[in-house]
Coordinates of C-alpha atoms in Angstrom, one line a residue:
X60 CA 119.5 220.3 25.9
X61 CA 118.4 218.4 29.0
X62 CA 119.7 215.1 27.5
X63 CA 123.1 216.7 26.8
X64 CA 123.3 218.0 30.4
X65 CA 122.5 214.7 31.9
X66 CA 125.1 213.0 29.7
X67 CA 127.8 215.5 30.9
X68 CA 126.7 215.0 34.5
X69 CA 127.1 211.3 34.3
X70 CA 130.6 211.8 32.9
X71 CA 129.8 210.2 29.6
X72 CA 132.1 212.3 27.4
X73 CA 134.9 212.2 29.9
X74 CA 134.6 208.5 30.3
X75 CA 134.6 208.1 26.6
X76 CA 137.8 210.1 26.2
X77 CA 139.4 208.0 28.9
X78 CA 138.3 204.8 27.2
X79 CA 139.6 206.0 23.9
X80 CA 143.0 206.9 25.5
X81 CA 143.2 203.4 27.1
X82 CA 142.7 201.9 23.6
X83 CA 145.2 204.2 21.9
X84 CA 149.0 203.6 21.6
X85 CA 149.5 206.5 23.9
X86 CA 148.4 204.5 27.0
X87 CA 151.1 201.8 27.0
X88 CA 153.6 204.5 25.9
X89 CA 152.7 206.6 29.0
X90 CA 152.9 203.6 31.3
X91 CA 156.4 202.8 29.9
X92 CA 157.5 206.4 30.4
X93 CA 156.6 206.2 34.1
X94 CA 158.1 202.7 34.5
X95 CA 161.4 203.7 32.8
X96 CA 161.6 206.8 35.0
X97 CA 161.1 204.6 38.2
X98 CA 163.6 202.0 36.9
X99 CA 166.2 204.7 36.3
X100 CA 165.8 205.9 39.9
X101 CA 165.9 202.4 41.3
X102 CA 169.0 201.5 39.2
X103 CA 170.9 204.6 40.2
X104 CA 169.8 204.3 43.8
X105 CA 170.7 200.6 44.2
X106 CA 174.2 201.0 42.8
X107 CA 174.9 204.2 44.8
X108 CA 173.6 202.7 48.0
X109 CA 175.8 199.6 47.7
X110 CA 179.0 201.0 46.0
X111 CA 179.4 204.7 46.4
X112 CA 180.6 204.7 49.9
X113 CA 181.8 201.2 50.9
X114 CA 182.0 200.9 54.6
X115 CA 183.4 197.9 56.5
X116 CA 180.8 196.1 58.6
X117 CA 182.5 192.9 59.6
X118 CA 186.0 191.7 58.5
X119 CA 186.9 188.0 59.4
X120 CA 190.5 188.1 60.3
X121 CA 193.0 185.3 61.3
X122 CA 195.3 185.9 64.2
X123 CA 198.5 184.0 65.1
X124 CA 201.0 184.5 68.0
X125 CA 200.6 186.7 71.1
X126 CA 197.2 188.2 70.2
X127 CA 195.8 187.4 73.7
X128 CA 198.4 189.4 75.5
X129 CA 197.9 193.1 76.4
X130 CA 199.8 194.5 73.5
X131 CA 198.0 192.3 71.0
X132 CA 194.5 193.1 72.4
X133 CA 195.3 196.8 72.4
X134 CA 196.3 196.7 68.7
X135 CA 193.2 194.8 67.7
X136 CA 191.0 197.2 69.6
X137 CA 192.7 200.1 68.0
X138 CA 192.2 198.6 64.6
X139 CA 188.5 198.2 65.2
X140 CA 188.2 201.8 66.4
X141 CA 190.0 203.0 63.3
X142 CA 187.9 201.0 60.9
X143 CA 184.7 201.7 62.9
X144 CA 183.8 198.0 62.5
X145 CA 184.1 194.7 64.1
X146 CA 187.2 192.6 63.4
X147 CA 186.0 189.1 63.8
X148 CA 189.1 187.2 65.2
X149 CA 189.7 183.6 64.2
X150 CA 192.8 182.3 66.1
X151 CA 195.1 179.7 64.5
X152 CA 198.0 177.9 65.9
X153 CA 200.3 178.3 63.0
X154 CA 200.7 180.8 60.1
X155 CA 200.3 178.0 57.6
X156 CA 196.9 177.1 59.0
X157 CA 195.9 180.8 58.8
X158 CA 197.1 181.0 55.2
X159 CA 195.0 177.9 54.4
X160 CA 192.0 179.8 55.9
X161 CA 192.6 182.6 53.3
X162 CA 192.7 180.0 50.5
X163 CA 189.3 178.7 51.8
X164 CA 188.0 182.3 51.8
X165 CA 187.2 182.1 55.5
X166 CA 189.2 185.1 56.4
X167 CA 190.5 188.2 54.5
X168 CA 193.8 188.7 56.3
X169 CA 196.2 187.3 58.8
X170 CA 197.8 189.2 61.7
X171 CA 200.8 187.6 63.4
X172 CA 201.5 189.4 66.6
X173 CA 204.9 189.0 68.2
X174 CA 206.8 190.3 71.2
X175 CA 203.6 190.9 73.3
X176 CA 202.1 192.7 70.3
X177 CA 205.0 195.1 69.8
X178 CA 205.6 193.7 66.4
X179 CA 203.0 192.6 63.8
X180 CA 203.0 191.1 60.4
X181 CA 199.9 191.6 58.3
X182 CA 199.2 189.3 55.3
X183 CA 196.5 190.6 53.2
X184 CA 194.9 188.9 50.2
X185 CA 194.2 191.3 47.3
X186 CA 192.4 188.4 45.5
X187 CA 190.0 188.0 48.4
X188 CA 188.8 191.6 48.0
X189 CA 191.0 194.5 46.7
X190 CA 189.0 197.1 48.6
X191 CA 189.3 195.2 52.0
X192 CA 193.0 194.5 51.5
X193 CA 193.7 198.2 50.6
X194 CA 191.7 199.3 53.6
X195 CA 193.6 197.0 56.0
X196 CA 197.0 197.8 54.4
X197 CA 196.4 201.6 55.0
X198 CA 194.8 201.4 58.4
X199 CA 197.0 198.8 60.3
X200 CA 200.3 200.7 60.0
X201 CA 198.7 203.9 61.1
X202 CA 197.2 202.2 64.2
X203 CA 200.6 200.5 64.8
X204 CA 202.3 203.9 64.7
X205 CA 200.1 205.3 67.4
X206 CA 200.6 202.3 69.6
X207 CA 204.3 201.8 69.0
X208 CA 203.8 198.6 67.0
X209 CA 205.9 197.9 64.0
X210 CA 203.6 196.6 61.2
X211 CA 204.9 194.9 58.1
X212 CA 202.4 194.4 55.3
X213 CA 202.5 192.1 52.3
X214 CA 200.0 190.8 49.8
X215 CA 200.2 187.0 49.8
X216 CA 197.6 186.5 47.1
X217 CA 197.7 189.5 44.7
X218 CA 195.4 190.2 41.8
X219 CA 196.5 189.5 38.3
X220 CA 198.4 192.2 36.5
X221 CA 195.7 192.7 33.9
X222 CA 193.1 193.1 36.6
X223 CA 194.6 195.4 39.2
X224 CA 191.2 196.4 40.8
X225 CA 189.7 193.0 40.7
X226 CA 186.8 194.1 38.5
X227 CA 187.3 191.9 35.5
X228 CA 185.3 189.0 37.0
X229 CA 182.5 191.4 37.9
X230 CA 182.4 192.6 34.3
X231 CA 182.4 189.2 32.6
X232 CA 179.7 188.0 35.0
X233 CA 177.6 191.1 34.4
X234 CA 178.0 190.5 30.6
X235 CA 176.7 186.9 31.1
X236 CA 173.8 188.0 33.1
X237 CA 172.6 190.8 30.8
X238 CA 173.2 189.0 27.5
X239 CA 171.5 185.9 29.1
X240 CA 168.2 187.6 29.5
X241 CA 168.5 189.8 26.4
X242 CA 169.0 186.6 24.4
X243 CA 165.7 185.2 25.9
X244 CA 163.9 188.5 25.0
X245 CA 165.2 188.2 21.4
X246 CA 164.0 184.6 21.2
X247 CA 160.6 185.7 22.3
X248 CA 160.5 188.5 19.7
X249 CA 162.1 186.9 16.7
X250 CA 161.6 183.2 17.3
X251 CA 158.3 183.1 19.2
X252 CA 157.1 180.0 17.3
X253 CA 159.6 177.8 19.2
X254 CA 158.1 175.0 21.2
X255 CA 159.0 174.9 25.0
X256 CA 161.7 172.3 24.5
X257 CA 163.1 174.1 21.5
X258 CA 163.2 177.3 23.5
X259 CA 165.2 175.7 26.3
X260 CA 167.6 174.0 23.8
X261 CA 168.3 177.3 22.0
X262 CA 168.8 179.0 25.4
X263 CA 171.4 176.3 26.1
X264 CA 173.0 176.9 22.7
X265 CA 173.5 180.7 23.0
X266 CA 174.6 180.3 26.6
X267 CA 177.4 177.8 25.6
X268 CA 178.5 179.9 22.7
X269 CA 178.2 183.2 24.5
X270 CA 180.1 181.9 27.5
X271 CA 182.9 180.7 25.2
X272 CA 183.2 184.0 23.4
X273 CA 183.2 186.0 26.7
X274 CA 186.0 183.8 28.1
X275 CA 188.0 183.8 24.9
X276 CA 187.8 187.6 24.5
X277 CA 188.9 188.4 28.1
X278 CA 191.6 185.7 28.2
X279 CA 192.9 184.9 24.7
X280 CA 192.2 188.2 22.9
X281 CA 192.8 190.9 25.6
X282 CA 195.0 188.9 28.0
X283 CA 193.4 190.7 30.9
X284 CA 192.8 187.7 33.1
X285 CA 194.4 184.2 32.9
X286 CA 191.3 182.1 33.3
X287 CA 191.0 178.3 34.0
X288 CA 189.2 178.2 30.7
X289 CA 187.0 175.2 30.9
X290 CA 185.7 176.0 34.4
X291 CA 185.2 179.7 33.6
X292 CA 183.4 178.8 30.4
X293 CA 181.1 176.5 32.3
X294 CA 180.3 179.1 34.9
X295 CA 179.6 181.8 32.3
X296 CA 177.5 179.4 30.2
X297 CA 175.5 178.4 33.3
X298 CA 175.0 182.0 34.3
X299 CA 173.7 183.0 30.8
X300 CA 171.4 180.0 30.8
X301 CA 170.0 180.8 34.2
X302 CA 169.5 184.5 33.3
X303 CA 167.7 183.6 30.1
X304 CA 165.5 181.1 31.8
X305 CA 164.6 183.5 34.6
X306 CA 163.3 185.9 32.0
X307 CA 161.4 183.0 30.3
X308 CA 159.9 182.1 33.6
X309 CA 158.7 185.6 34.3
X310 CA 157.5 185.9 30.7
X311 CA 155.3 182.8 31.4
X312 CA 154.0 184.4 34.6
X313 CA 153.7 188.1 33.6
X314 CA 153.6 188.2 29.8
X315 CA 154.9 191.4 28.3
X316 CA 155.8 192.8 31.7
X317 CA 158.4 190.1 32.3
X318 CA 161.3 192.6 31.9
X319 CA 160.3 194.3 35.2
X320 CA 160.9 191.4 37.6
X321 CA 163.9 190.2 35.6
X322 CA 165.6 193.6 35.7
X323 CA 164.8 194.0 39.4
X324 CA 166.1 190.6 40.4
X325 CA 169.1 190.4 38.2
X326 CA 170.3 194.0 37.8
X327 CA 168.9 196.2 40.5
X328 CA 169.3 193.7 43.3
X329 CA 171.5 191.0 42.0
X330 CA 174.5 192.8 40.5
X331 CA 175.1 195.4 43.3
X332 CA 174.9 192.6 45.9
X333 CA 177.1 190.2 44.1
X334 CA 180.4 191.2 45.8
X335 CA 182.1 191.7 42.4
X336 CA 182.6 195.4 42.5
X337 CA 182.7 195.9 46.3
X338 CA 183.7 193.0 48.6
X339 CA 180.8 191.7 50.7
X340 CA 182.3 193.0 54.1
X341 CA 182.0 196.5 52.7
X342 CA 178.4 196.1 51.4
X343 CA 175.3 197.0 53.5
X344 CA 174.6 194.0 55.6
X345 CA 171.3 192.9 53.9
X346 CA 172.9 193.0 50.4
X347 CA 175.9 191.0 51.6
X348 CA 173.5 188.2 52.7
X349 CA 171.0 188.3 49.9
X350 CA 173.6 188.5 47.1
X351 CA 175.0 185.1 47.7
X352 CA 171.6 183.5 47.0
X353 CA 171.0 185.3 43.6
X354 CA 172.4 184.2 40.3
X355 CA 174.8 187.2 39.8
X356 CA 176.4 186.7 43.2
X357 CA 176.7 183.0 42.7
X358 CA 178.3 183.5 39.4
X359 CA 180.8 186.0 40.8
X360 CA 181.7 183.8 43.7
X361 CA 182.2 180.7 41.5
X362 CA 184.3 182.6 39.0
X363 CA 186.3 184.4 41.6
X364 CA 187.2 181.1 43.3
X365 CA 188.0 179.5 40.0
X366 CA 190.4 182.2 39.0
X367 CA 192.2 183.1 42.3
X368 CA 191.7 180.1 44.6
X369 CA 192.1 177.2 42.3
X370 CA 191.7 173.9 44.0
X371 CA 189.5 175.4 46.7
X372 CA 186.2 175.7 44.7
X373 CA 183.0 175.6 46.8
X374 CA 179.9 173.8 45.8
X375 CA 177.5 176.4 47.2
X376 CA 177.5 178.9 44.2
X377 CA 176.9 176.0 41.8
X378 CA 174.0 174.8 43.9
X379 CA 172.5 178.4 43.8
X380 CA 172.8 178.5 40.0
X381 CA 171.5 175.0 39.6
X382 CA 168.6 175.8 41.9
X383 CA 167.6 178.9 39.9
X384 CA 167.9 176.9 36.7
X385 CA 165.7 174.2 38.0
X386 CA 163.1 176.6 39.4
X387 CA 162.9 178.7 36.2
X388 CA 162.7 175.6 33.9
X389 CA 160.1 173.9 36.1
X390 CA 157.9 177.0 36.3
X391 CA 158.2 177.5 32.5
X392 CA 157.5 173.9 31.7
X393 CA 154.5 173.5 34.1
X394 CA 152.9 176.7 32.8
X395 CA 154.2 176.5 29.2
X396 CA 150.6 176.9 27.9
X397 CA 150.7 180.4 29.3
X398 CA 153.8 181.4 27.5
X399 CA 153.1 183.9 24.6
X400 CA 155.3 181.8 22.2
X401 CA 154.9 178.4 20.6
X402 CA 153.5 177.0 17.4
X403 CA 149.7 176.8 17.4
X404 CA 148.4 173.3 16.7
X405 CA 146.4 173.0 13.5
X406 CA 142.7 172.5 14.1
X407 CA 141.1 169.3 12.8
X408 CA 138.9 171.4 10.5
X409 CA 141.9 173.0 8.9
X410 CA 143.1 169.8 7.1
X411 CA 140.1 169.2 4.9
X412 CA 140.1 172.9 3.8
X413 CA 143.7 172.6 2.9
X414 CA 143.1 169.5 0.9
X415 CA 140.2 171.1 -1.0
X416 CA 142.3 174.1 -1.8

């Protein structure tokens, strides 16, 4: 009796039950339940925070004409008050120069103020950001009416007919991101014996084929967006490859828990901050900055420019994608011995045994 009492006091049976629970399949299942619940909250929270109530923070705007005169300054001040944001003014000498700034994606609209600000022409660019263009097109005439300014609005760079809200690019980029790391997960599960070089080559293969199928489906089959096919295919393939290698990198670093940092980086942070669903001036400031340095944002930016601003492509999003590709491949290659996949080398002792048998 005394022995049993001492064993209970020391927590022996309780410790034994805990140890048994840790060794049972119920332990990882319980951990996964908690992780999935937290992931659901983070997923819903990140998208709601960034997209549910888009609010302008800073809208770069070109101005031409008599914007420095009293009427022009009053109109711009009234516009800022109505939008509850800062309208960053970029003056240009001619309307053509201001239009070129739209093509370079340096500004989102052009105000030409005439007759001491009593008359204004507003050129918006739906392709630069449908939500920003719609906001300016609604707000500017209302402000002009209060101040006695006649405002004429026109969309000088509209979205394509099959993509009236400008979301198709976000969707195809999202598909490339998700299928990219899902493909890497499936390689790890169903082709875990691949060597490091083979794993990279097969990631290239499904990225090239997957990017082609995404572009062909959206353009040729559905006719939703007229893509510059070769360039769009390249961007989608590069996005899928980067996404796949990011998971492979995390799989090398964290093993079976690699999905957590991959999902956090690419989906919870990367996609809401990409500017694809909500233009970056309407995103919370930190997301608008961070998103451009992550693969989903770089993919959206490169694809957006390829489709709607042909001939004005920027190198920055490609550098971001290339940087993530180089980082993930380098980490995977340097630490490839830690990756759970790969073919085991036959031991020297195994050959004689095989010969005898």
